[in-house]
Coordinates of C-alpha atoms and ligand atoms in Angstrom, one line a residue:
X1 CA -97.7 182.3 9.2
X2 CA -100.7 180.2 10.4
X3 CA -101.1 176.8 9.5
X4 CA -104.4 177.4 7.6
X5 CA -102.6 180.0 5.4
X6 CA -99.6 177.8 4.6
X7 CA -101.9 174.9 4.0
X8 CA -103.8 177.3 1.3
X9 CA -100.5 178.4 0.0
X10 CA -99.3 174.7 -0.4
X11 CA -102.7 173.7 -2.0
X12 CA -102.2 176.6 -4.3
X13 CA -98.6 175.4 -5.3
X14 CA -100.0 171.8 -6.0
X15 CA -102.8 173.1 -8.1
X16 CA -100.3 175.3 -10.2
X17 CA -97.8 172.3 -10.5
X18 CA -100.7 169.9 -11.6
X19 CA -102.0 172.5 -13.9
X20 CA -98.4 173.0 -15.6
X21 CA -97.9 169.2 -15.9
X22 CA -101.5 168.9 -17.5
X23 CA -100.1 171.5 -20.1
X24 CA -97.4 169.0 -21.1
X25 CA -99.8 166.0 -21.1
X26 CA -102.3 167.9 -23.1
X27 CA -99.7 168.6 -25.9
X28 CA -96.9 166.1 -25.6
X29 CA -95.8 162.3 -24.8
X30 CA -92.7 161.9 -22.7
X31 CA -90.7 161.0 -25.7
X32 CA -88.7 163.0 -28.2
X33 CA -89.1 164.3 -31.6
X34 CA -85.5 164.8 -33.1
X35 CA -85.3 167.1 -36.0
X36 CA -82.1 167.0 -38.2
X37 CA -81.6 169.7 -40.5
X38 CA -79.0 171.3 -42.7
X39 CA -77.8 174.8 -42.3
X40 CA -76.3 176.1 -45.5
X41 CA -74.8 179.5 -46.5
X42 CA -72.0 181.9 -46.1
X43 CA -71.2 185.2 -44.2
X44 CA -74.1 186.9 -46.0
X45 CA -76.9 184.5 -45.8
X46 CA -78.1 181.0 -44.4
X47 CA -81.0 178.7 -45.3
X48 CA -82.3 175.7 -43.4
X49 CA -83.7 172.5 -44.9
X50 CA -84.9 169.2 -43.3
X51 CA -82.8 166.0 -43.2
X52 CA -84.8 163.7 -41.0
X53 CA -87.4 163.2 -38.2
X54 CA -86.9 160.7 -35.5
X55 CA -89.1 159.4 -32.7
X56 CA -86.9 158.6 -29.7
X57 CA -87.8 157.0 -26.4
X58 CA -87.0 159.7 -23.8
X59 CA -87.9 163.2 -22.9
X60 CA -85.9 164.4 -19.9
X61 CA -86.3 168.2 -20.6
X62 CA -88.7 170.5 -18.7
X63 CA -92.4 169.5 -18.4
X64 CA -93.5 173.0 -16.8
X65 CA -91.0 175.5 -18.3
X66 CA -92.0 174.7 -21.8
X67 CA -91.5 178.2 -23.1
X68 CA -87.9 179.6 -23.1
X69 CA -88.0 183.3 -22.4
X70 CA -84.0 183.9 -22.2
X71 CA -83.9 184.5 -25.6
X72 CA -80.1 183.4 -25.8
X73 CA -78.5 181.8 -28.8
X74 CA -78.3 182.5 -32.6
X75 CA -81.5 180.1 -33.2
X76 CA -84.7 179.1 -31.8
X77 CA -86.8 176.0 -32.2
X78 CA -90.4 176.8 -31.9
X79 CA -93.4 174.3 -31.8
X80 CA -97.1 175.6 -32.4
X81 CA -100.2 173.4 -32.2
X82 CA -101.4 173.5 -35.5
X83 CA -105.1 173.8 -35.0
X84 CA -105.1 176.9 -32.7
X85 CA -101.5 178.4 -33.7
X86 CA -100.5 178.5 -30.0
X87 CA -96.9 178.3 -29.0
X88 CA -96.5 175.2 -26.9
X89 CA -92.8 174.7 -26.7
X90 CA -89.6 176.9 -27.6
X91 CA -85.8 176.6 -26.8
X92 CA -82.9 178.8 -28.0
X93 CA -79.5 177.4 -29.3
X94 CA -76.3 178.1 -30.9
X95 CA -74.5 176.2 -33.6
X96 CA -70.9 175.9 -34.8
X97 CA -72.1 176.8 -38.2
X98 CA -73.1 180.2 -36.8
X99 CA -69.5 180.6 -35.9
X100 CA -68.0 179.5 -39.0
X101 CA -70.2 182.3 -40.6
X102 CA -67.9 185.0 -38.9
X103 CA -64.6 183.4 -40.4
X104 CA -62.7 184.6 -43.5
X105 CA -63.5 181.4 -45.3
X106 CA -67.3 182.1 -45.1
X107 CA -66.7 185.1 -47.3
X108 CA -65.4 183.0 -50.0
X109 CA -67.5 179.8 -50.1
X110 CA -70.9 178.1 -49.3
X111 CA -70.9 175.4 -46.9
X112 CA -73.7 173.1 -45.4
X113 CA -73.7 171.5 -41.8
X114 CA -75.9 169.3 -40.0
X115 CA -77.6 170.3 -37.1
X116 CA -80.2 168.7 -34.7
X117 CA -82.8 169.6 -32.2
X118 CA -85.0 167.6 -30.1
X119 CA -88.5 168.7 -28.8
X120 CA -90.9 166.8 -26.9
X121 CA -93.0 164.4 -29.1
X122 CA -96.4 166.0 -30.0
X123 CA -99.7 164.1 -29.5
X124 CA -101.5 166.2 -32.3
X125 CA -100.3 167.8 -35.6
X126 CA -97.8 170.7 -35.1
X127 CA -95.9 173.3 -36.9
X128 CA -92.1 173.3 -36.3
X129 CA -90.3 176.5 -36.8
X130 CA -86.7 177.1 -36.8
X131 CA -85.6 180.8 -36.5
X132 CA -82.1 182.3 -37.0
X133 CA -81.0 185.5 -35.4
X134 CA -79.9 188.4 -37.7
X135 CA -76.9 190.1 -36.5
X136 CA -78.0 193.4 -37.9
X137 CA -81.2 193.8 -35.9
X138 CA -80.4 190.9 -33.3
X139 CA -84.0 189.4 -34.3
X140 CA -84.9 186.0 -35.1
X141 CA -86.1 185.3 -38.5
X142 CA -87.8 182.0 -39.8
X143 CA -85.6 179.6 -41.6
X144 CA -87.8 176.8 -41.9
X145 CA -91.4 175.8 -41.1
X146 CA -92.8 172.3 -41.1
X147 CA -96.1 170.8 -40.6
X148 CA -95.5 167.5 -38.8
X149 CA -98.3 164.9 -38.1
X150 CA -96.9 162.7 -35.1
X151 CA -98.4 159.7 -37.0
X152 CA -96.5 160.1 -40.4
X153 CA -94.8 157.3 -41.7
X154 CA -91.9 159.7 -42.7
X155 CA -90.7 159.8 -38.9
X156 CA -88.1 157.2 -38.4
X157 CA -88.9 155.1 -35.4
X158 CA -85.9 152.7 -35.6
X159 CA -83.7 151.8 -32.6
X160 CA -79.9 152.7 -33.0
X161 CA -76.9 151.3 -31.3
X162 CA -77.1 150.7 -27.6
X163 CA -74.0 152.1 -26.0
X164 CA -72.9 151.2 -22.6
X165 CA -74.4 153.8 -20.2
X166 CA -73.0 154.5 -16.7
X167 CA -75.2 156.2 -14.1
X168 CA -72.6 158.5 -12.4
X169 CA -75.1 160.4 -10.1
X170 CA -78.6 159.9 -9.6
X171 CA -80.7 162.4 -8.0
X172 CA -84.1 161.6 -9.0
X173 CA -86.9 162.0 -11.6
X174 CA -85.7 162.9 -15.4
X175 CA -88.1 165.5 -15.6
X176 CA -87.2 167.6 -12.4
X177 CA -83.4 166.9 -12.9
X178 CA -81.0 168.2 -15.3
X179 CA -79.4 165.3 -17.1
X180 CA -76.0 165.9 -18.0
X181 CA -74.4 163.3 -20.4
X182 CA -70.7 162.6 -20.8
X183 CA -69.9 161.2 -24.2
X184 CA -66.5 159.4 -24.6
X185 CA -64.5 160.4 -27.9
X186 CA -61.3 158.9 -29.0
X187 CA -61.5 156.0 -26.2
X188 CA -60.9 152.6 -27.6
X189 CA -62.6 149.5 -26.5
X190 CA -59.7 149.0 -24.0
X191 CA -60.0 152.4 -22.7
X192 CA -63.6 152.4 -21.6
X193 CA -62.9 152.2 -17.9
X194 CA -60.7 155.0 -18.1
X195 CA -63.5 156.9 -19.8
X196 CA -65.8 156.4 -16.9
X197 CA -63.1 157.3 -14.5
X198 CA -62.4 160.4 -16.2
X199 CA -66.5 161.3 -16.3
X200 CA -66.2 160.9 -12.5
X201 CA -63.4 163.1 -12.0
X202 CA -64.9 165.9 -14.2
X203 CA -68.4 165.4 -12.4
X204 CA -66.4 166.3 -9.0
X205 CA -64.8 169.2 -10.6
X206 CA -67.9 170.7 -11.8
X207 CA -69.7 170.3 -8.1
X208 CA -66.8 171.7 -6.4
X209 CA -67.2 174.9 -8.4
X210 CA -69.4 177.7 -7.1
X211 CA -72.3 178.1 -8.1
X212 CA -72.6 174.7 -9.1
X213 CA -71.4 173.3 -5.6
X214 CA -74.9 174.6 -4.3
X215 CA -77.1 172.8 -6.5
X216 CA -75.5 169.4 -7.1
X217 CA -79.0 167.8 -6.0
X218 CA -80.6 169.2 -9.2
X219 CA -78.3 167.0 -11.7
X220 CA -78.4 163.5 -12.7
X221 CA -75.0 162.5 -14.7
X222 CA -74.7 159.9 -17.2
X223 CA -71.6 158.5 -19.2
X224 CA -72.1 157.1 -22.4
X225 CA -69.2 155.1 -23.5
X226 CA -68.7 155.3 -27.4
X227 CA -66.0 152.9 -28.9
X228 CA -63.4 154.6 -31.2
X229 CA -61.2 152.6 -33.5
X230 CA -58.2 154.8 -32.5
X231 CA -57.3 156.8 -29.4
X232 CA -57.1 160.4 -29.2
X233 CA -58.7 163.3 -31.7
X234 CA -57.4 164.6 -35.1
X235 CA -54.7 167.3 -34.9
X236 CA -55.0 168.3 -38.4
X237 CA -52.5 171.2 -38.2
X238 CA -49.9 168.5 -37.4
X239 CA -51.2 166.0 -40.0
X240 CA -52.6 163.7 -37.4
X241 CA -56.1 162.0 -38.4
X242 CA -57.8 159.5 -36.1
X243 CA -60.7 157.2 -36.8
X244 CA -63.1 158.1 -33.9
X245 CA -66.6 157.8 -32.9
X246 CA -67.4 161.5 -33.0
X247 CA -64.7 162.9 -35.6
X248 CA -63.6 165.5 -33.3
X249 CA -60.5 167.8 -34.0
X250 CA -58.3 170.7 -33.2
X251 CA -57.6 173.5 -35.3
X252 CA -61.3 174.4 -35.8
X253 CA -61.5 177.5 -38.3
X254 CA -57.5 177.0 -38.1
X255 CA -57.0 177.8 -34.5
X256 CA -54.7 175.2 -32.9
X257 CA -56.5 175.0 -29.5
X258 CA -60.1 174.9 -30.5
X259 CA -61.2 171.5 -30.3
X260 CA -64.8 170.6 -31.8
X261 CA -66.8 168.5 -34.0
X262 CA -69.2 169.4 -36.8
X263 CA -70.6 165.8 -36.8
X264 CA -73.8 166.6 -35.0
X265 CA -75.5 163.7 -36.3
X266 CA -73.2 161.2 -34.6
X267 CA -73.5 163.1 -31.4
X268 CA -77.3 162.7 -31.4
X269 CA -77.3 159.0 -32.6
X270 CA -75.1 158.5 -29.4
X271 CA -77.8 159.9 -27.0
X272 CA -80.8 158.7 -28.7
X273 CA -82.0 156.5 -25.6
X274 CA -80.3 158.3 -23.0
X275 CA -81.9 161.2 -20.8
X276 CA -80.3 164.2 -22.0
X277 CA -80.4 168.1 -21.2
X278 CA -76.7 168.9 -21.5
X279 CA -74.0 167.1 -23.5
X280 CA -70.2 167.2 -22.6
X281 CA -68.0 165.4 -25.0
X282 CA -64.6 164.2 -23.2
X283 CA -61.8 163.8 -25.7
X284 CA -59.1 161.1 -24.6
X285 CA -56.0 163.4 -24.8
X286 CA -53.6 165.4 -22.5
X287 CA -53.6 168.3 -25.1
X288 CA -54.9 171.6 -24.0
X289 CA -58.1 172.9 -25.7
X290 CA -61.8 172.8 -25.8
X291 CA -65.0 174.5 -27.2
X292 CA -68.6 175.1 -26.1
X293 CA -71.7 176.4 -27.8
X294 CA -75.0 177.4 -26.0
X295 CA -77.6 174.2 -25.7
X296 CA -75.4 172.4 -28.3
X297 CA -72.5 170.6 -26.7
X298 CA -69.3 171.6 -24.8
X299 CA -66.0 169.4 -25.5
X300 CA -62.9 169.1 -23.4
X301 CA -59.9 167.0 -22.8
X302 CA -59.3 164.2 -20.2
X303 CA -55.4 164.6 -19.1
X304 CA -54.4 168.2 -19.5
X305 CA -53.4 169.7 -16.0
X306 CA -55.7 172.6 -16.8
X307 CA -58.7 170.3 -18.0
X308 CA -60.7 170.5 -14.8
X309 CA -61.1 174.3 -15.2
X310 CA -61.3 174.2 -18.9
X311 CA -64.3 171.7 -18.6
X312 CA -66.2 174.2 -16.4
X313 CA -65.3 177.0 -18.6
X314 CA -66.6 175.3 -21.6
X315 CA -69.6 174.1 -19.7
X316 CA -70.4 177.8 -19.0
X317 CA -70.7 178.3 -22.7
X318 CA -72.9 175.4 -23.5
X319 CA -75.1 175.3 -20.4
X320 CA -75.6 179.0 -19.4
X321 CA -75.1 180.9 -22.8
X322 CA -72.1 182.7 -21.3
X323 CA -69.8 184.7 -23.6
X324 CA -65.9 184.6 -23.4
X325 CA -64.8 187.7 -21.3
X326 CA -61.2 187.4 -22.6
X327 CA -60.0 189.8 -25.5
X328 CA -56.4 189.2 -25.9
X329 CA -56.3 185.8 -27.7
X330 CA -56.0 184.7 -31.3
X331 CA -59.5 183.9 -32.5
X332 CA -60.7 183.1 -36.0
X333 CA -63.6 185.7 -36.4
X334 CA -63.1 188.1 -39.0
X335 CA -64.2 191.7 -38.3
X336 CA -65.2 190.7 -34.6
X337 CA -67.8 188.4 -33.7
X338 CA -70.2 190.9 -32.2
X339 CA -72.1 193.7 -33.6
X340 CA -71.1 196.9 -31.6
X341 CA -74.3 198.8 -32.6
X342 CA -76.5 196.2 -30.6
X343 CA -76.6 194.8 -27.2
X344 CA -75.2 191.0 -27.4
X345 CA -77.7 188.4 -26.1
X346 CA -75.2 186.8 -23.7
X347 CA -75.9 187.7 -20.0
X348 CA -72.3 188.5 -19.0
X349 CA -71.2 190.9 -21.7
X350 CA -72.6 194.4 -22.8
X351 CA -71.8 197.0 -25.4
X352 CA -73.8 199.4 -23.0
X353 CA -76.5 199.7 -25.8
X354 CA -78.8 198.0 -23.3
X355 CA -77.1 197.7 -20.2
X356 CA -80.1 197.7 -18.0
X357 CA -81.0 194.3 -19.5
X358 CA -77.7 192.9 -18.0
X359 CA -76.1 193.0 -14.4
X360 CA -76.8 196.5 -13.7
X361 CA -78.9 195.7 -10.9
X362 CA -76.0 193.9 -9.1
X363 CA -73.7 197.1 -9.2
X364 CA -73.5 198.8 -5.7
X365 CA -74.6 202.4 -5.7
X366 CA -71.9 204.7 -6.9
X367 CA -70.0 202.3 -9.3
X368 CA -69.1 204.4 -12.2
X369 CA -70.4 203.0 -15.7
X370 CA -67.9 202.0 -17.4
X371 CA -65.8 201.3 -14.4
X372 CA -62.0 202.3 -14.1
X373 CA -59.7 199.2 -13.6
X374 CA -57.9 201.1 -10.7
X375 CA -57.3 199.7 -7.3
X376 CA -60.6 200.9 -5.7
X377 CA -62.6 198.9 -8.3
X378 CA -60.7 196.1 -9.8
X379 CA -61.5 193.4 -7.3
X380 CA -65.3 194.2 -7.4
X381 CA -68.2 193.9 -9.7
X382 CA -68.2 196.8 -12.2
X383 CA -68.3 197.2 -16.1
X384 CA -64.9 196.9 -17.5
X385 CA -63.9 197.6 -21.0
X386 CA -62.7 194.4 -22.6
X387 CA -64.4 191.2 -23.5
X388 CA -65.9 189.0 -26.1
X389 CA -62.5 189.0 -27.9
X390 CA -62.5 192.9 -28.2
X391 CA -60.3 195.0 -26.2
X392 CA -62.7 198.0 -27.0
X393 CA -66.5 198.4 -27.1
X394 CA -67.4 195.3 -25.2
X395 CA -67.6 195.2 -21.3
X396 CA -67.2 192.6 -18.8
X397 CA -68.7 192.3 -15.2
X398 CA -65.4 191.9 -13.2
X399 CA -61.6 191.9 -14.2
X400 CA -61.3 188.1 -13.6
X401 CA -63.8 185.4 -14.1
X402 CA -63.9 181.6 -15.1
X403 CA -65.1 183.0 -18.7
X404 CA -61.6 185.1 -19.0
X405 CA -58.9 183.4 -17.3
X406 CA -60.3 180.5 -15.0
X407 CA -60.9 182.6 -12.0
X408 CA -64.1 182.0 -10.0
X409 CA -67.3 182.8 -11.7
X410 CA -68.2 186.5 -11.5
X411 CA -71.6 187.5 -9.9
X412 CA -73.2 188.0 -13.3
X413 CA -72.2 184.6 -14.6
X414 CA -73.0 182.9 -11.4
X415 CA -76.5 184.4 -11.6
X416 CA -76.9 183.3 -14.9
X417 CA -75.9 179.8 -14.3
X418 CA -78.5 179.5 -11.2
X419 CA -81.2 180.9 -13.5
X420 CA -80.6 178.2 -16.1
X421 CA -80.3 175.7 -13.3
X422 CA -83.8 176.9 -12.0
X423 CA -85.3 176.7 -15.6
X424 CA -84.3 173.3 -16.6
X425 CA -85.1 171.7 -13.3
X426 CA -88.5 173.1 -13.6
X427 CA -88.3 175.5 -10.6
Ligands
ZN501 ZN1 -68.1 186.5 -15.8

């Protein structure tokens, strides 16, 4: 390629990048608008209602990739310019409430859970819409629509508690980098040094794991030390209850190893002034367990021998929207979690309703679909029955994967992770 041509191409890239950045600057300031809202309902219905709006001082998310066209998750936050109606920002996410709606309990009672999203802070009046996906048609339907004036007196602009924040890894500007935040849970004032050491340990396990090992330069890593009054999480099934910063506990939905917290408000309060694209809550215990929901948070424990791989597995859920590929463990979901008459949205499982949208292009010629689990096929990519908590009707890309049994990520999962890294780092 001649010098002139490559210069022209470079100039074109520069113009495109400047144009994209100008799009952000036209609509937004580099601060966040945090929207806390309740999701209420049961297995049959859900509704959303506003709880609070907050102006927070940092925006670390993309400034070019403002529209999320992955269509992952059970919910979307959409931001429209009010005067023109143009969609100017969107992002999908999951919630723990959505999982609860699949439990037996949700057939018998109504609950209300706090959730929270952050969007870039608007310069002009916007319409903020929260949509929820209906499992029957897999489409998003409006749950909440709000007109928001960025100058409104109803936006709380107060500071919150300043927690001790340690920069574990700094690779550059917040907008181009993915800011991964570790939150310390169940660490007392005397255990804060242990928390930072644990966060360093897990940073290393993440960036030793393919495909994250090839993209370490795209991540900044922060450790936010929260002081808990007592050490370790709740283990409610054994009568153990601790006073901790984020109210985490095992026995989520009655499953002993399922470690989560419903306390989204405390999580968002903890990161109010920290650059944050992804949250990992590190729980100070040696018990086995964890949990992770797409673009919500992931949680794992500090000292179990298996926690370095559990950490990567849970981060696969929360960061890249990956489904569990296992199908034999006890789970809390009544009637199954997936609608077998529809294609699930997760990139690493399929019901074969719309396999073309998944990893079909990664299959070598001649691989039968579905693929028999015989000696000729079991060590390669295929379409193997069993996944998403079901032995029949859902298919996974490889026999073994990080999302099944802590083997290396399969090619479909790896590609999904790399695509998300590209999106969040504004590639
Ligand atoms: Zn996989």
